[in-house]
CSV table of C-alpha atoms in Angstrom, one decimal:
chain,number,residue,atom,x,y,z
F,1,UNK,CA,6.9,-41.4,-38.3
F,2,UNK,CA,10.5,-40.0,-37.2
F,3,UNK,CA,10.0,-37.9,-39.8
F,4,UNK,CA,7.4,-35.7,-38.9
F,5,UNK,CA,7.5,-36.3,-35.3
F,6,UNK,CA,9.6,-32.9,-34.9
F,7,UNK,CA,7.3,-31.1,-36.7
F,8,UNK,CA,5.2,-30.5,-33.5
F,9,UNK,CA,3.0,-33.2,-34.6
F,10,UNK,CA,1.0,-35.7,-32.6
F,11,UNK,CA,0.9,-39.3,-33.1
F,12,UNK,CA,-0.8,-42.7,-32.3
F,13,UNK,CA,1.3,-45.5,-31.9
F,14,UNK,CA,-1.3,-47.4,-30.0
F,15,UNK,CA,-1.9,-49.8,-32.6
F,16,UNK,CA,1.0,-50.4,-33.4
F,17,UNK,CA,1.9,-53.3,-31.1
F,18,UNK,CA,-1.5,-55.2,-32.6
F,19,UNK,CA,-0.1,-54.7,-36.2
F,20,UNK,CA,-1.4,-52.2,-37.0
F,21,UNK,CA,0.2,-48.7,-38.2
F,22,UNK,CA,1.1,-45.7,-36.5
F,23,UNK,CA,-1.6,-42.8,-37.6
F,24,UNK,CA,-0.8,-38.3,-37.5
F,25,UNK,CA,-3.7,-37.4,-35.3
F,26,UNK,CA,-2.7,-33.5,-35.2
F,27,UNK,CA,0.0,-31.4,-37.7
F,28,UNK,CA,0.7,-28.2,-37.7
F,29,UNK,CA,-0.2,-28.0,-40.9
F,30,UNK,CA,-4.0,-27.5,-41.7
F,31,UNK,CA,-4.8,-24.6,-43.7
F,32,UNK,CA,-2.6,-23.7,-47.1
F,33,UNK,CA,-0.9,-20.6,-45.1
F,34,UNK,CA,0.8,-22.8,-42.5
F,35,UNK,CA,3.3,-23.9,-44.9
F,36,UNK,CA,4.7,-20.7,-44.6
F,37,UNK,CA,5.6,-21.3,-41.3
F,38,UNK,CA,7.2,-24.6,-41.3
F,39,UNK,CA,10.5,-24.6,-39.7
F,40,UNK,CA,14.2,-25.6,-40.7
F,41,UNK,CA,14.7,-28.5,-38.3
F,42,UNK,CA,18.2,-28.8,-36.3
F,43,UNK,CA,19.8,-31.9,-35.8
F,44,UNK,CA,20.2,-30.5,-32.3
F,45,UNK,CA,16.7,-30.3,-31.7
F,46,UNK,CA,14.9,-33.2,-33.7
F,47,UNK,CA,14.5,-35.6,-30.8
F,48,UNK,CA,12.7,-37.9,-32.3
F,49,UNK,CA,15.6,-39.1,-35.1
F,50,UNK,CA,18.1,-39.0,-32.5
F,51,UNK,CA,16.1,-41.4,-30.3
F,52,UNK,CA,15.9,-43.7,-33.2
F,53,UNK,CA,19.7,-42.9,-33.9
F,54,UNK,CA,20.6,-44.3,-30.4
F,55,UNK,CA,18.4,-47.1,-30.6
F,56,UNK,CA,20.4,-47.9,-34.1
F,57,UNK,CA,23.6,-47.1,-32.1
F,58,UNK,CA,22.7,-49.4,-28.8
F,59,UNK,CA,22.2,-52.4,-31.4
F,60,UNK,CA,24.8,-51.9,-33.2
F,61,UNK,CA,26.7,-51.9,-30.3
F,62,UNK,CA,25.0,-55.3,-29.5
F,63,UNK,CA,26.2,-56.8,-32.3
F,64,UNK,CA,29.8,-55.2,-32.6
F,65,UNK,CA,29.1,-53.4,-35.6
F,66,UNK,CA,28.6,-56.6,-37.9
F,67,UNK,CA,25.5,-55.5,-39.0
F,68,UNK,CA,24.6,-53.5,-41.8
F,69,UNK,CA,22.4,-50.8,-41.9
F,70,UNK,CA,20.7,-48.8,-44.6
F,71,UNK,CA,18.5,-45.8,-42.9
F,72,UNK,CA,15.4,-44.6,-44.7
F,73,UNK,CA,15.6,-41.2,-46.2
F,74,UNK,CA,12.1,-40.0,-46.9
F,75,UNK,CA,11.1,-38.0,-49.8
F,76,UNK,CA,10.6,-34.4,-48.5
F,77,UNK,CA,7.0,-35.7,-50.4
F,78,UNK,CA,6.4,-37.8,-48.4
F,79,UNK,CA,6.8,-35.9,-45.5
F,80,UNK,CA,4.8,-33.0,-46.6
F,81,UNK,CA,1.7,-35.5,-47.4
F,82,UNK,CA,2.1,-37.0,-43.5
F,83,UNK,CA,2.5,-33.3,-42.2
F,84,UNK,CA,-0.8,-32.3,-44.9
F,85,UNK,CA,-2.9,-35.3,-43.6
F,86,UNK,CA,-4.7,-35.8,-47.3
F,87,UNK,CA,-4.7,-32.0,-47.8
F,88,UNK,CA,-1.7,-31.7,-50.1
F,89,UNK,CA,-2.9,-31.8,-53.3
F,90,UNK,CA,-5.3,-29.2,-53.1
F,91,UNK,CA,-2.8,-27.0,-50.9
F,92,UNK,CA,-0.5,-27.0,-54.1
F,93,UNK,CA,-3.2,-26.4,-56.4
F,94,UNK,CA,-3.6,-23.1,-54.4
F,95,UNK,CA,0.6,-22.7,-54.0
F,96,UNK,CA,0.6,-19.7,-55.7
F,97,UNK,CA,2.7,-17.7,-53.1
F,98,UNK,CA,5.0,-20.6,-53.2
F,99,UNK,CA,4.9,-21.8,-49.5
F,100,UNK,CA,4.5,-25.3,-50.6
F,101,UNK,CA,8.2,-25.1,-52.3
F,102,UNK,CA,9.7,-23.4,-49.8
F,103,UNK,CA,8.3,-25.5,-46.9
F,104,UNK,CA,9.8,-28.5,-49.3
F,105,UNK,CA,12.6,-26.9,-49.4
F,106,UNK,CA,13.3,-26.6,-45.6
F,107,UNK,CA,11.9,-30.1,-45.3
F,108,UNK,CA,15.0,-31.1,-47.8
F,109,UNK,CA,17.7,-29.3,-46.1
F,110,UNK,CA,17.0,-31.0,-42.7
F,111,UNK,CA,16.5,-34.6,-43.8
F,112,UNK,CA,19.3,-34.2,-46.1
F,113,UNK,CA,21.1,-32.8,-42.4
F,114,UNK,CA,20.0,-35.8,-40.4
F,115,UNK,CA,21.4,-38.1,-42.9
F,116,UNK,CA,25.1,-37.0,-43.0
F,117,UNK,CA,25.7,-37.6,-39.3
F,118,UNK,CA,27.5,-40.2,-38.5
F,119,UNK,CA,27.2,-42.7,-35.3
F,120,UNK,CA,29.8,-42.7,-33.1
């Protein structure tokens, strides 16, 4: 849920630790015009990737390195859908000032931003 944690979203991890999945109990995004106003995340600012970016850097550091790693990159997709909570279909049936593409857009440009830093 890294993903979409910066979004100003809130999550449930409580059933998690039973085996069970993490669930997006409130987005910012619930009407069609609140694409609009999706921002541009900064590396800077998206706390919740760099707290699974240190976690990834403290194990790696456990294991001197000799591990490999392969991060996920999420389709921007894929995060849209989390961030719609089952609304995204009919949100881009009605995308006819574009705010779904440009949203997808923004959501593009700051995974593909996360992705290009490197650990130290």
């Amino acid at each position: 849920m890294y993903a979409v944690e910066d979004y100003n979203t809130e999550i449930d991890f409580s059933e998690v630790a039973k085996g069970g999945v993490a669930k997006v109990i409130k987005t910012p995004i619930n009407a069609y015009e609140d694409w609009s106003n999706l921002p541009l995340l900064e590396l800077e600012t998206a706390s919740a990737l760099q707290r699974e970016l240190d976690h990834l850097e403290h194990l790696l550091n456990l294991v001197d390195g000799e591990a490999p790693v392969i991060m996920t990159v999420f389709s921007p997709l894929t995060t849209a859908a989390k961030l719609a909570k089952g609304r995204l279909i009919n949100h881009l049936k009605q995308d006819e000032h574009g705010y779904i593409h440009q949203a997808l857009d923004r959501i593009s440009e700051s995974t593909a931003r996360w992705h290009i830093k490197p650990l130290s």
